[in-house]
Amino acid sequence: MTTPAARLRAQLTLPVICAPMFIVSNPDLVLAQCRAGLVGSFPALNARPAELLDDWLTRIETGVAESRAADPAAKIAPYAVNQIVHQSNARLEQDMAVCVRHRVPIVITSLRAPGEVVKHVHGYGGIVFHDVISVRHAEKALEAGVDGLVLVCAGAGGHAGTLSPFALVAEVRRFFDGPIALSGAIATGDAILAAEAMGADFAYMGTRFIATREANASAAYQQALVAGSAADIVYTPYFTGVHGNYLKQSIVAAGLDPDNLPAERQAMAFDKPDSAARAWKDIWGAGQGLGSIADVPSTAELVARLAGEYAAARARLLGA
């Protein structure tokens, strides 16, 4: 009997789940990722107003189905929707009803143990990944019945933890043998292979896809990624109330000193989309892997490059 991770991997060209990025991830990017053989995803909250979520899901499902029909031999990956399980997300129940109606194949949950979400998704045969930054978070998510974990380690873009991937993967693998996706400064094919070697089933990549032509990101944002390095990343809880990694350049442009941010934290407020969006629209999230970004290709071009790097890394190691 094959494992859930193996069944999902068989549908992919590379073992990659593309991270859902606030504002940046849209149907164009998700479809390009799925057509290239990677799991494409977006946060449900990106579809605004809420009524737009149904349209987005219909468009993605239609595009995936058409691509599979046009080339049955191609690996066209499933898509995922990210749900923020937080008391201030007034849309959660409504958005989940839409996801259930569309039978979204993969739901990625964030912030709190997703017990009710898991029940709804399992009810139609979907699977749930939950992102965590610690062993305790992982244990709570598994108690809630999730199928897989996203380990968000040091260097990941946006909301991120501080643990080394070597530490967190090893500790989680002591009690969980199910699907694990690893997040944290993964921007090359070599890093994808490294995630597998470390014990993860999938790499979880976000920042690298901000600098693609399909992403909903400004030219200034993308060029800042191309020009930047790990030294340009600031880790702070100030903007959303949860620790995250942001581009120093955008903090300076907002009139703030990245080395002396106010002590008080902003409250997370998913019931106020404009307020929540400011942290990602004006203050740009990015991971420490941006030093590997040198251009803004199409998603298809980027995935082809990643596949070449991944194959070369495998050959290099096997030939050692």
PDB file of N, CA and C in Angstrom, residues 231-269:
ATOM      1  N   ALA A 231      21.071  39.165   4.236  1.00  0.00           N
ATOM      2  CA  ALA A 231      21.311  40.263   5.168  1.00  0.00           C
ATOM      3  C   ALA A 231      20.209  41.318   5.123  1.00  0.00           C
ATOM      4  N   ASP A 232      19.375  41.276   4.095  1.00  0.00           N
ATOM      5  CA  ASP A 232      18.300  42.265   3.952  1.00  0.00           C
ATOM      6  C   ASP A 232      16.992  41.820   4.608  1.00  0.00           C
ATOM      7  N   ILE A 233      17.009  40.715   5.329  1.00  0.00           N
ATOM      8  CA  ILE A 233      15.801  40.186   5.961  1.00  0.00           C
ATOM      9  C   ILE A 233      15.747  40.593   7.429  1.00  0.00           C
ATOM     10  N   VAL A 234      14.590  41.092   7.839  1.00  0.00           N
ATOM     11  CA  VAL A 234      14.352  41.498   9.229  1.00  0.00           C
ATOM     12  C   VAL A 234      13.290  40.588   9.825  1.00  0.00           C
ATOM     13  N   TYR A 235      13.581  40.027  10.985  1.00  0.00           N
ATOM     14  CA  TYR A 235      12.652  39.118  11.676  1.00  0.00           C
ATOM     15  C   TYR A 235      12.009  39.867  12.838  1.00  0.00           C
ATOM     16  N   THR A 236      10.697  40.074  12.756  1.00  0.00           N
ATOM     17  CA  THR A 236      10.027  40.899  13.753  1.00  0.00           C
ATOM     18  C   THR A 236       8.557  40.513  13.897  1.00  0.00           C
ATOM     19  N   PRO A 237       7.971  40.694  15.097  1.00  0.00           N
ATOM     20  CA  PRO A 237       6.540  40.475  15.289  1.00  0.00           C
ATOM     21  C   PRO A 237       5.729  41.755  15.097  1.00  0.00           C
ATOM     22  N   TYR A 238       6.409  42.868  14.805  1.00  0.00           N
ATOM     23  CA  TYR A 238       5.757  44.178  14.865  1.00  0.00           C
ATOM     24  C   TYR A 238       4.560  44.300  13.930  1.00  0.00           C
ATOM     25  N   PHE A 239       4.664  43.822  12.709  1.00  0.00           N
ATOM     26  CA  PHE A 239       3.662  44.148  11.693  1.00  0.00           C
ATOM     27  C   PHE A 239       2.358  43.371  11.804  1.00  0.00           C
ATOM     28  N   THR A 240       2.382  42.154  12.333  1.00  0.00           N
ATOM     29  CA  THR A 240       1.141  41.371  12.438  1.00  0.00           C
ATOM     30  C   THR A 240       0.896  40.804  13.832  1.00  0.00           C
ATOM     31  N   GLY A 241       1.845  40.970  14.731  1.00  0.00           N
ATOM     32  CA  GLY A 241       1.715  40.375  16.051  1.00  0.00           C
ATOM     33  C   GLY A 241       2.323  38.991  16.134  1.00  0.00           C
ATOM     34  N   VAL A 242       2.738  38.426  14.980  1.00  0.00           N
ATOM     35  CA  VAL A 242       3.398  37.131  14.922  1.00  0.00           C
ATOM     36  C   VAL A 242       4.749  37.336  14.241  1.00  0.00           C
ATOM     37  N   HIS A 243       5.796  36.705  14.767  1.00  0.00           N
ATOM     38  CA  HIS A 243       7.128  36.874  14.181  1.00  0.00           C
ATOM     39  C   HIS A 243       7.142  36.479  12.700  1.00  0.00           C
ATOM     40  N   GLY A 244       7.759  37.312  11.901  1.00  0.00           N
ATOM     41  CA  GLY A 244       7.864  37.032  10.481  1.00  0.00           C
ATOM     42  C   GLY A 244       9.097  37.676   9.885  1.00  0.00           C
ATOM     43  N   ASN A 245       9.429  37.266   8.663  1.00  0.00           N
ATOM     44  CA  ASN A 245      10.592  37.788   7.947  1.00  0.00           C
ATOM     45  C   ASN A 245      10.151  38.740   6.843  1.00  0.00           C
ATOM     46  N   TYR A 246      10.793  39.914   6.813  1.00  0.00           N
ATOM     47  CA  TYR A 246      10.405  40.976   5.877  1.00  0.00           C
ATOM     48  C   TYR A 246      11.641  41.624   5.256  1.00  0.00           C
ATOM     49  N   LEU A 247      11.435  42.217   4.074  1.00  0.00           N
ATOM     50  CA  LEU A 247      12.516  42.916   3.393  1.00  0.00           C
ATOM     51  C   LEU A 247      12.794  44.262   4.059  1.00  0.00           C
ATOM     52  N   LYS A 248      14.041  44.469   4.422  1.00  0.00           N
ATOM     53  CA  LYS A 248      14.444  45.710   5.100  1.00  0.00           C
ATOM     54  C   LYS A 248      14.120  46.941   4.259  1.00  0.00           C
ATOM     55  N   GLN A 249      14.302  46.828   2.958  1.00  0.00           N
ATOM     56  CA  GLN A 249      14.057  47.966   2.060  1.00  0.00           C
ATOM     57  C   GLN A 249      12.633  48.479   2.176  1.00  0.00           C
ATOM     58  N   SER A 250      11.656  47.565   2.294  1.00  0.00           N
ATOM     59  CA  SER A 250      10.259  47.991   2.377  1.00  0.00           C
ATOM     60  C   SER A 250       9.953  48.636   3.727  1.00  0.00           C
ATOM     61  N   ILE A 251      10.638  48.211   4.757  1.00  0.00           N
ATOM     62  CA  ILE A 251      10.444  48.814   6.079  1.00  0.00           C
ATOM     63  C   ILE A 251      10.957  50.247   6.085  1.00  0.00           C
ATOM     64  N   VAL A 252      12.103  50.430   5.464  1.00  0.00           N
ATOM     65  CA  VAL A 252      12.670  51.779   5.359  1.00  0.00           C
ATOM     66  C   VAL A 252      11.756  52.679   4.531  1.00  0.00           C
ATOM     67  N   ALA A 253      11.218  52.137   3.419  1.00  0.00           N
ATOM     68  CA  ALA A 253      10.329  52.916   2.551  1.00  0.00           C
ATOM     69  C   ALA A 253       9.060  53.335   3.278  1.00  0.00           C
ATOM     70  N   ALA A 254       8.672  52.576   4.288  1.00  0.00           N
ATOM     71  CA  ALA A 254       7.478  52.912   5.068  1.00  0.00           C
ATOM     72  C   ALA A 254       7.772  53.945   6.152  1.00  0.00           C
ATOM     73  N   GLY A 255       9.018  54.430   6.190  1.00  0.00           N
ATOM     74  CA  GLY A 255       9.379  55.458   7.159  1.00  0.00           C
ATOM     75  C   GLY A 255       9.754  54.923   8.521  1.00  0.00           C
ATOM     76  N   LEU A 256      10.110  53.633   8.589  1.00  0.00           N
ATOM     77  CA  LEU A 256      10.484  53.018   9.864  1.00  0.00           C
ATOM     78  C   LEU A 256      11.955  52.627   9.865  1.00  0.00           C
ATOM     79  N   ASP A 257      12.537  52.557  11.039  1.00  0.00           N
ATOM     80  CA  ASP A 257      13.913  52.124  11.204  1.00  0.00           C
ATOM     81  C   ASP A 257      13.905  50.631  11.497  1.00  0.00           C
ATOM     82  N   PRO A 258      14.369  49.792  10.584  1.00  0.00           N
ATOM     83  CA  PRO A 258      14.304  48.344  10.797  1.00  0.00           C
ATOM     84  C   PRO A 258      15.108  47.865  11.993  1.00  0.00           C
ATOM     85  N   ASP A 259      16.074  48.678  12.428  1.00  0.00           N
ATOM     86  CA  ASP A 259      16.881  48.301  13.584  1.00  0.00           C
ATOM     87  C   ASP A 259      16.296  48.791  14.900  1.00  0.00           C
ATOM     88  N   ASN A 260      15.247  49.608  14.813  1.00  0.00           N
ATOM     89  CA  ASN A 260      14.622  50.154  16.021  1.00  0.00           C
ATOM     90  C   ASN A 260      13.104  50.247  15.827  1.00  0.00           C
ATOM     91  N   LEU A 261      12.487  49.124  15.592  1.00  0.00           N
ATOM     92  CA  LEU A 261      11.038  49.111  15.422  1.00  0.00           C
ATOM     93  C   LEU A 261      10.351  49.306  16.774  1.00  0.00           C
ATOM     94  N   PRO A 262       9.154  49.904  16.772  1.00  0.00           N
ATOM     95  CA  PRO A 262       8.430  50.110  18.031  1.00  0.00           C
ATOM     96  C   PRO A 262       8.249  48.800  18.801  1.00  0.00           C
ATOM     97  N   ALA A 263       8.221  48.905  20.099  1.00  0.00           N
ATOM     98  CA  ALA A 263       8.109  47.717  20.939  1.00  0.00           C
ATOM     99  C   ALA A 263       6.726  47.082  20.851  1.00  0.00           C
ATOM    100  N   GLU A 264       5.701  47.922  20.686  1.00  0.00           N
ATOM    101  CA  GLU A 264       4.347  47.364  20.635  1.00  0.00           C
ATOM    102  C   GLU A 264       4.110  46.652  19.309  1.00  0.00           C
ATOM    103  N   ARG A 265       3.322  45.601  19.373  1.00  0.00           N
ATOM    104  CA  ARG A 265       3.021  44.828  18.180  1.00  0.00           C
ATOM    105  C   ARG A 265       1.671  45.250  17.607  1.00  0.00           C
ATOM    106  N   GLN A 266       1.547  45.128  16.288  1.00  0.00           N
ATOM    107  CA  GLN A 266       0.247  45.325  15.657  1.00  0.00           C
ATOM    108  C   GLN A 266      -0.607  44.092  15.927  1.00  0.00           C
ATOM    109  N   ALA A 267      -1.897  44.278  16.114  1.00  0.00           N
ATOM    110  CA  ALA A 267      -2.791  43.142  16.340  1.00  0.00           C
ATOM    111  C   ALA A 267      -3.159  42.493  15.015  1.00  0.00           C
ATOM    112  N   MET A 268      -3.211  41.172  15.001  1.00  0.00           N
ATOM    113  CA  MET A 268      -3.646  40.473  13.808  1.00  0.00           C
ATOM    114  C   MET A 268      -5.147  40.676  13.637  1.00  0.00           C
ATOM    115  N   ALA A 269      -5.576  41.071  12.456  1.00  0.00           N
ATOM    116  CA  ALA A 269      -6.986  41.408  12.263  1.00  0.00           C
ATOM    117  C   ALA A 269      -7.459  40.957  10.894  1.00  0.00           C
TER     118      ALA A 269
END
